[in-house]
Coordinates of C-alpha atoms and ligand atoms in Angstrom, one line a residue:
M1 CA 110.6 127.2 110.2
V2 CA 112.7 124.1 110.5
D3 CA 116.5 124.3 110.2
S4 CA 117.8 123.8 106.7
E5 CA 120.3 121.3 108.0
V6 CA 117.6 118.9 109.0
V7 CA 117.2 115.9 106.7
I8 CA 114.1 113.6 106.8
A9 CA 114.5 110.2 105.2
G10 CA 111.9 107.4 104.9
L11 CA 112.4 103.7 104.2
D12 CA 109.6 101.4 103.0
I13 CA 110.8 97.8 103.0
G14 CA 108.2 96.1 100.8
T15 CA 108.0 92.5 99.6
N16 CA 108.7 93.5 96.0
S17 CA 110.5 96.8 96.3
I18 CA 112.4 98.8 98.8
R19 CA 111.7 102.5 98.5
V20 CA 113.5 105.5 100.0
L21 CA 112.8 109.2 100.0
V22 CA 115.1 112.0 101.2
A23 CA 113.8 115.5 101.9
E24 CA 115.4 118.6 103.3
Y25 CA 114.3 122.2 104.1
G26 CA 115.2 125.0 101.7
S27 CA 116.3 128.5 102.9
D28 CA 112.6 129.5 102.7
G29 CA 111.7 126.8 105.2
K30 CA 109.8 124.7 102.6
L31 CA 110.3 121.0 102.5
L32 CA 111.8 119.7 99.3
V33 CA 112.2 116.1 98.3
S34 CA 115.7 115.9 97.1
G35 CA 116.2 112.2 96.4
W36 CA 114.5 109.0 95.8
G37 CA 115.8 105.4 95.4
Q38 CA 114.3 102.0 94.8
S39 CA 115.7 98.5 94.7
R40 CA 114.3 95.1 94.3
S41 CA 113.7 93.5 97.7
Q42 CA 116.1 90.7 98.6
G43 CA 116.6 88.9 101.9
T44 CA 113.1 89.9 103.1
H45 CA 109.8 88.1 103.1
R46 CA 106.6 90.1 103.8
G47 CA 108.8 93.0 105.1
V48 CA 110.6 90.7 107.5
V49 CA 114.3 90.1 107.2
V50 CA 115.1 86.5 106.5
N51 CA 118.7 86.9 105.2
I52 CA 120.6 89.8 106.9
E53 CA 123.3 90.2 104.2
A54 CA 120.9 90.1 101.2
A55 CA 118.6 92.5 103.0
R56 CA 121.5 94.8 103.9
E57 CA 122.6 95.0 100.3
A58 CA 119.1 95.7 99.0
I59 CA 118.4 98.4 101.6
S60 CA 121.8 100.0 101.0
T61 CA 121.2 100.0 97.2
A62 CA 117.9 102.0 97.6
I63 CA 119.4 104.4 100.2
E64 CA 122.5 105.0 98.1
A65 CA 120.5 105.8 95.0
A66 CA 118.5 108.4 97.0
E67 CA 121.7 109.8 98.5
Q68 CA 123.2 110.1 95.2
E69 CA 120.3 112.0 93.8
A70 CA 120.1 114.2 96.9
G71 CA 123.8 114.9 96.7
R72 CA 124.1 114.2 100.5
T73 CA 124.5 111.3 102.8
V74 CA 121.8 110.1 105.2
T75 CA 122.5 108.5 108.5
E76 CA 119.1 108.0 110.1
L77 CA 115.8 106.9 108.5
L78 CA 112.2 106.6 109.6
V79 CA 111.3 103.0 108.8
A80 CA 107.8 101.7 108.0
L81 CA 106.7 98.3 109.4
G82 CA 103.6 96.4 108.5
G83 CA 102.3 92.9 107.7
S84 CA 101.9 90.0 110.2
S85 CA 104.7 91.2 112.5
I86 CA 102.3 93.9 113.8
S87 CA 99.3 93.4 116.0
S88 CA 97.1 95.9 117.8
L89 CA 94.4 96.2 120.5
N90 CA 92.3 98.9 122.1
S91 CA 92.9 99.7 125.8
R92 CA 91.9 102.1 128.5
G93 CA 93.6 103.8 131.4
V94 CA 92.3 105.7 134.4
V95 CA 94.1 108.0 136.9
A96 CA 93.1 110.6 139.5
V97 CA 94.1 114.1 138.4
S98 CA 97.1 115.1 140.7
G99 CA 97.4 118.9 140.5
K100 CA 96.1 120.9 143.5
N101 CA 93.5 122.9 141.4
R102 CA 92.6 119.7 139.6
E103 CA 94.0 121.1 136.4
I104 CA 95.2 118.3 134.1
S105 CA 98.9 118.6 133.4
V106 CA 101.2 116.9 130.9
A107 CA 102.3 114.6 133.7
D108 CA 98.7 113.5 134.2
V109 CA 98.3 112.7 130.5
E110 CA 101.6 110.8 130.6
R111 CA 100.4 108.8 133.6
V112 CA 97.0 107.9 132.1
L113 CA 98.7 106.7 128.9
E114 CA 101.1 104.7 131.0
A115 CA 98.1 103.2 132.8
A116 CA 96.5 102.4 129.4
R117 CA 99.6 100.5 128.3
A118 CA 99.3 98.1 131.3
V119 CA 98.2 95.2 129.1
V120 CA 99.7 91.8 128.9
I121 CA 102.1 91.7 126.0
P122 CA 104.0 88.5 125.1
M123 CA 107.7 88.6 125.8
D124 CA 108.7 88.5 122.2
R125 CA 106.7 91.7 121.4
D126 CA 107.2 95.4 122.1
I127 CA 104.8 98.3 122.1
L128 CA 105.4 100.3 119.0
H129 CA 102.8 103.0 119.5
I130 CA 100.2 104.1 122.0
L131 CA 97.7 106.2 119.9
P132 CA 95.2 108.1 122.0
Q133 CA 91.7 107.9 120.6
E134 CA 89.9 110.1 123.1
Y135 CA 90.2 111.3 126.7
I136 CA 87.3 111.2 129.2
I137 CA 87.2 113.7 132.1
D138 CA 84.7 112.7 134.8
D139 CA 82.5 110.9 132.3
Q140 CA 82.7 113.7 129.7
R141 CA 83.7 111.9 126.5
G142 CA 85.2 113.2 123.3
V143 CA 88.1 115.3 124.8
R144 CA 91.0 115.5 122.3
N145 CA 93.4 117.5 124.4
P146 CA 92.8 117.4 128.1
I147 CA 95.8 119.5 129.2
D148 CA 94.7 122.5 131.4
M149 CA 91.2 121.3 131.7
I150 CA 89.7 120.8 135.1
G151 CA 88.7 117.3 136.4
I152 CA 89.0 114.7 139.1
R153 CA 89.2 111.5 137.0
L154 CA 91.0 111.3 133.7
E155 CA 90.5 108.3 131.4
A156 CA 92.2 107.6 128.1
E157 CA 91.1 105.3 125.4
V158 CA 94.0 104.2 123.2
H159 CA 95.0 102.1 120.3
I160 CA 98.1 100.1 121.1
V161 CA 100.3 98.7 118.3
T162 CA 102.8 96.0 119.1
A163 CA 105.5 94.5 116.9
S164 CA 107.8 91.5 117.0
V165 CA 111.0 92.4 118.8
S166 CA 113.1 90.2 116.6
V167 CA 111.6 91.5 113.4
M168 CA 112.5 95.1 114.5
K169 CA 116.0 94.1 115.7
N170 CA 116.8 92.3 112.4
I171 CA 115.7 95.4 110.4
E172 CA 117.9 97.5 112.6
K173 CA 120.8 95.1 112.3
A174 CA 120.6 94.9 108.5
M175 CA 120.7 98.8 108.4
E176 CA 123.5 99.1 110.9
R177 CA 125.7 96.8 108.8
S178 CA 125.8 99.6 106.3
D179 CA 126.1 102.3 109.0
Y180 CA 122.4 103.4 108.7
K181 CA 120.3 103.8 111.7
A182 CA 116.5 103.3 112.1
Q183 CA 115.5 106.7 113.6
E184 CA 112.1 105.3 114.5
I185 CA 110.1 102.4 113.4
V186 CA 106.6 103.5 112.4
L187 CA 103.4 101.5 111.7
G188 CA 103.3 101.6 107.9
T189 CA 99.6 102.3 107.6
L190 CA 100.0 105.4 109.8
A191 CA 102.5 106.7 107.2
T192 CA 100.2 105.7 104.3
A193 CA 97.3 107.4 106.1
R194 CA 99.3 110.6 106.4
A195 CA 100.0 110.6 102.7
S196 CA 96.6 109.5 101.5
L197 CA 93.8 110.8 103.8
S198 CA 92.2 114.2 104.1
D199 CA 91.4 115.7 107.5
E200 CA 87.7 115.3 106.8
E201 CA 88.0 111.6 106.0
K202 CA 90.0 111.1 109.3
E203 CA 87.4 113.0 111.2
M204 CA 84.2 111.5 109.7
G205 CA 85.5 107.9 109.3
V206 CA 87.4 106.1 106.6
L207 CA 89.0 102.7 105.8
L208 CA 92.4 102.7 104.2
M209 CA 93.9 99.6 102.6
D210 CA 97.4 99.3 101.4
I211 CA 97.4 96.4 98.9
G212 CA 101.0 95.2 98.5
T213 CA 102.6 92.2 97.1
S214 CA 101.9 89.6 99.7
S215 CA 99.9 91.4 102.3
T216 CA 97.2 94.0 102.6
D217 CA 97.5 96.3 105.6
F218 CA 94.5 98.3 106.7
I219 CA 93.6 101.0 109.1
S220 CA 90.2 102.5 110.0
V221 CA 90.2 106.0 111.3
C222 CA 87.4 108.0 112.9
G223 CA 87.2 111.0 115.1
G224 CA 90.8 111.8 114.0
A225 CA 92.1 108.6 115.6
P226 CA 92.9 105.0 114.5
R227 CA 90.2 102.6 115.6
V228 CA 91.4 99.3 114.0
T229 CA 94.7 98.4 112.4
G230 CA 95.6 95.1 110.9
S231 CA 96.9 93.0 108.0
V232 CA 95.8 90.0 106.0
P233 CA 98.6 87.8 104.4
F234 CA 97.2 88.2 100.9
G235 CA 98.0 90.8 98.2
G236 CA 98.7 91.2 94.5
T237 CA 100.9 88.1 94.3
Q238 CA 98.0 85.8 95.1
A239 CA 96.0 87.2 92.2
T240 CA 99.1 86.7 90.0
S241 CA 99.5 83.1 91.3
D242 CA 95.8 82.3 90.4
L243 CA 96.5 83.5 86.8
S244 CA 99.7 81.4 86.7
V245 CA 97.9 78.2 88.0
V246 CA 94.8 78.6 85.8
L247 CA 96.6 79.5 82.6
K248 CA 99.5 77.2 83.4
I249 CA 102.2 79.8 82.9
P250 CA 105.2 81.0 84.9
M251 CA 104.6 83.7 87.5
E252 CA 106.6 86.3 85.5
W253 CA 104.3 85.9 82.5
A254 CA 101.2 86.0 84.7
E255 CA 102.4 89.2 86.4
R256 CA 103.0 90.9 83.0
I257 CA 99.5 89.8 81.8
K258 CA 97.9 91.1 85.0
C259 CA 99.6 94.5 84.8
E260 CA 98.9 94.9 81.1
L261 CA 95.5 93.5 80.7
G262 CA 94.2 92.7 84.2
C263 CA 90.9 94.1 85.4
C264 CA 88.6 92.9 88.2
W265 CA 85.3 94.5 87.1
E266 CA 83.6 93.1 84.0
T267 CA 81.8 96.2 82.8
L268 CA 85.1 98.1 82.4
I269 CA 86.2 95.7 79.7
R270 CA 85.0 97.7 76.7
E271 CA 86.3 95.7 73.8
E272 CA 87.6 92.2 73.8
E273 CA 91.4 92.4 74.2
N274 CA 93.4 89.3 74.1
A275 CA 96.8 88.2 75.4
I276 CA 98.8 85.6 73.6
V277 CA 100.2 83.2 76.1
P278 CA 103.2 81.2 74.7
G279 CA 103.0 77.5 75.5
I280 CA 105.6 76.0 77.9
G281 CA 108.0 73.4 76.6
G282 CA 106.9 73.8 73.0
R283 CA 103.2 73.6 73.6
K284 CA 100.9 75.6 71.4
A285 CA 100.4 79.3 72.3
I286 CA 96.9 80.2 73.4
S287 CA 94.9 83.3 73.4
V288 CA 93.3 84.6 76.6
S289 CA 90.6 87.2 76.6
A290 CA 90.5 90.1 79.0
S291 CA 87.1 88.8 80.3
E292 CA 88.7 85.4 81.1
I293 CA 91.5 87.2 83.0
C294 CA 88.9 89.2 84.9
R295 CA 87.0 86.0 85.8
I296 CA 90.2 84.6 87.4
L297 CA 91.3 87.8 89.2
K298 CA 88.0 89.0 90.5
P299 CA 87.2 86.2 93.0
R300 CA 90.7 86.5 94.6
V301 CA 90.5 90.3 95.0
T302 CA 87.0 90.0 96.3
E303 CA 88.2 87.4 98.9
I304 CA 90.9 89.8 100.1
L305 CA 88.5 92.7 100.5
M306 CA 85.9 90.4 102.2
M307 CA 88.6 89.3 104.7
I308 CA 89.3 92.9 105.7
K309 CA 85.6 93.7 105.9
R310 CA 85.1 90.7 108.3
G311 CA 88.1 91.8 110.3
I312 CA 86.8 95.4 110.6
E313 CA 83.3 94.2 111.4
K314 CA 84.6 92.0 114.2
S315 CA 86.2 94.9 115.9
T316 CA 84.0 97.9 115.3
N317 CA 80.9 99.1 113.7
M318 CA 81.0 99.7 109.9
I319 CA 79.1 102.9 110.5
D320 CA 82.5 104.4 111.5
I321 CA 83.5 104.3 107.8
N322 CA 81.3 107.2 106.9
T323 CA 83.3 108.7 104.0
G324 CA 84.2 105.5 102.3
I325 CA 87.2 103.4 101.3
V326 CA 90.7 104.6 100.2
L327 CA 93.0 102.2 98.4
A328 CA 96.8 102.5 98.2
G329 CA 99.8 100.3 97.2
G330 CA 100.6 98.6 93.9
G331 CA 97.5 96.3 94.1
A332 CA 95.3 99.4 94.0
L333 CA 96.5 99.9 90.4
L334 CA 94.4 97.0 89.2
P335 CA 91.6 98.5 87.0
G336 CA 88.2 97.9 88.5
I337 CA 89.3 97.7 92.1
T338 CA 87.4 100.8 93.2
D339 CA 84.2 99.4 91.7
L340 CA 84.8 96.1 93.4
A341 CA 85.6 97.7 96.7
E342 CA 82.4 99.8 96.4
S343 CA 80.3 96.7 95.8
V344 CA 81.9 94.8 98.7
F345 CA 81.8 97.6 101.3
G346 CA 78.8 99.5 99.9
Q347 CA 80.8 102.7 100.3
P348 CA 82.4 105.0 97.7
A349 CA 86.1 104.1 97.0
R350 CA 89.1 106.0 95.6
V351 CA 92.7 105.3 94.9
A352 CA 95.1 107.7 96.7
N353 CA 98.4 109.0 95.3
P354 CA 100.7 110.8 97.7
R355 CA 98.9 114.1 98.5
S356 CA 100.4 117.1 96.8
S357 CA 101.1 119.3 99.8
I358 CA 104.7 119.0 98.7
S359 CA 106.1 118.2 95.3
W360 CA 107.1 114.6 94.8
P361 CA 109.6 113.5 92.1
N362 CA 107.7 112.3 89.0
P363 CA 108.0 108.5 89.5
C364 CA 106.9 108.9 93.2
R365 CA 103.5 110.5 92.3
N366 CA 102.1 107.0 92.4
T367 CA 100.2 105.1 95.1
K368 CA 103.1 102.6 95.4
W369 CA 105.0 105.4 97.0
S370 CA 102.3 106.5 99.5
K371 CA 104.0 104.8 102.4
A372 CA 107.5 106.3 101.8
A373 CA 105.8 109.7 101.1
G374 CA 103.9 109.4 104.4
L375 CA 107.0 108.9 106.4
I376 CA 108.4 112.1 105.0
L377 CA 105.2 114.0 105.8
L378 CA 105.1 112.6 109.3
G379 CA 108.7 113.6 109.8
D380 CA 107.9 117.1 108.5
A381 CA 105.0 117.5 110.9
I382 CA 106.9 116.3 113.9
A383 CA 110.0 118.4 113.0
D384 CA 107.8 121.4 112.8
K385 CA 106.1 120.7 116.1
N386 CA 109.4 120.1 117.9
M387 CA 111.0 123.2 116.5
D388 CA 108.1 125.2 117.9
K389 CA 108.8 123.7 121.3
V390 CA 112.5 124.5 121.0
R391 CA 111.6 128.2 120.1
E392 CA 109.2 128.4 123.1
A393 CA 111.9 127.1 125.4
Q394 CA 114.3 129.7 123.8
E395 CA 116.9 127.0 123.1
T396 CA 119.3 127.8 120.4
E397 CA 120.3 124.3 119.4
I398 CA 118.5 121.0 118.9
A399 CA 120.4 117.9 117.9
N400 CA 117.5 116.4 116.1
P401 CA 114.0 117.8 115.9
L402 CA 112.6 114.4 115.0
R403 CA 113.3 113.2 118.5
G404 CA 110.2 112.3 120.4
L405 CA 108.4 111.1 117.2
L406 CA 106.8 108.3 119.0
K407 CA 105.1 110.5 121.5
W408 CA 103.5 112.8 118.9
L409 CA 102.5 110.2 116.3
G410 CA 98.9 110.0 117.4
E411 CA 98.6 113.7 116.7
F412 CA 100.1 113.7 113.2
F413 CA 99.4 110.5 111.4
Ligands
ATP501 N1 99.4 98.1 87.0 C1 99.1 97.1 87.9 N2 98.0 96.4 87.9 C2 97.8 95.5 88.8 N3 98.6 95.2 89.8 C3 99.7 95.9 89.9 C4 100.1 96.9 88.9 N4 101.3 97.4 89.3 C5 101.7 96.7 90.4 N5 100.8 95.8 90.8 C6 100.8 94.8 91.9 O1 101.2 95.5 93.0 C7 101.9 94.7 93.9 C8 103.1 95.4 94.4 O2 102.7 96.5 95.1 P1 103.7 97.3 96.1 O3 104.9 97.7 95.3 O4 102.9 98.3 96.8 O5 104.1 96.1 97.0 P2 105.3 96.0 98.1 O6 105.2 97.3 98.9 O7 106.6 95.7 97.5 O8 104.8 94.8 99.0 P3 104.2 94.7 100.5 O9 103.6 96.0 100.8 O10 103.2 93.5 100.5 O11 105.4 94.4 101.4 C9 102.3 93.4 93.1 O12 101.5 92.3 93.5 C10 101.9 93.9 91.6 O13 101.5 92.7 90.9
MG502 MG1 104.1 98.0 100.5

């Protein structure tokens, strides 16, 4: 059971919206989401701070709304990072087992992970996560937890995620200006995966896509570990922009039409619905049918899905995606997107809302909230794990059971 004083807060800085969730433990040890807050993104572009003061204000607005609802203040938050500021690669490390009985210790595992991180990283980037995929003991593959096993040579295959140092520093600075601290910065798709994927999917192989406003982030998971992570700089706004250009209407109207009448799979359009589009500058209003809208949206959404498919195929075998496709983020709300994803990938697809292992406030039971919800679930799993360690060590006090998050992420995403 985790201390009832522990607060877990998650911050998702999206291109459109900033979302915050605050959760705490009840006296029965159960995690309860006590607050949520949302603000319109300002001062950020694709999750990157471009105007510190505007970003500070937008971030504070969302956090304060969540604090008010929770009836408590928050000082530290887990922050999700995604988009083009992230990149990743797979790497491998090898060490000789050091213990006298050749029993693999925690120190050996730390050394092999250290060896795996010996890759050339540009000066302006930092390693965000080293996520173990599997360990190999004397050519025996597929070992998940090598500690206490016997061997001579220990190898680790890992997925390394790097992020732009200045992007992370600017997020921290925007938060610090309002006296908030980024407890840890977490790859956004790891959080979304935590909220969206079942254990079976992660084990057997799955591709998760978070379709946001201006980027679509993806992660493929197999054997319980991330295999490929990445992002393409296209999302819902490009589909809106196509509508705006073709129909010659402002983006705001195009966005409304897309959300009310948009669809990207023809056979789902049952009866001919129409949108009346007012003419600009006194021009005549025109009527646009749902089929016409579909003809505009479908090629763009197909293009985004194809880009991800090509990205995945370049790095790994599609056979790894055995259970299918999972879609999250606001872009996944476009009707017909599961049918389209199924036709592009030839795999079954579903849209994921935050999983119901804990009760989310009503407005947050939506796939747009999956990333923020995943941060809370990650924090919960790690707090629980660290509290176990504290109990084992018979310590009576722990300043913050979320410490050491980075180290355990690979286990919990
Ligand atoms: N009902 C809907 N139908 C179609 N698209 C929708 C719907 N609702 C939202 N969207 C689209 O979802 C996108 C916003 O999604 P989301 O809120 O997940 O983005 P974000 O997190 O702010 O951005 P990002 O993740 O790119 O930084 C917008 O492009 C919007 O047009
Ligand atoms: Mg997002």
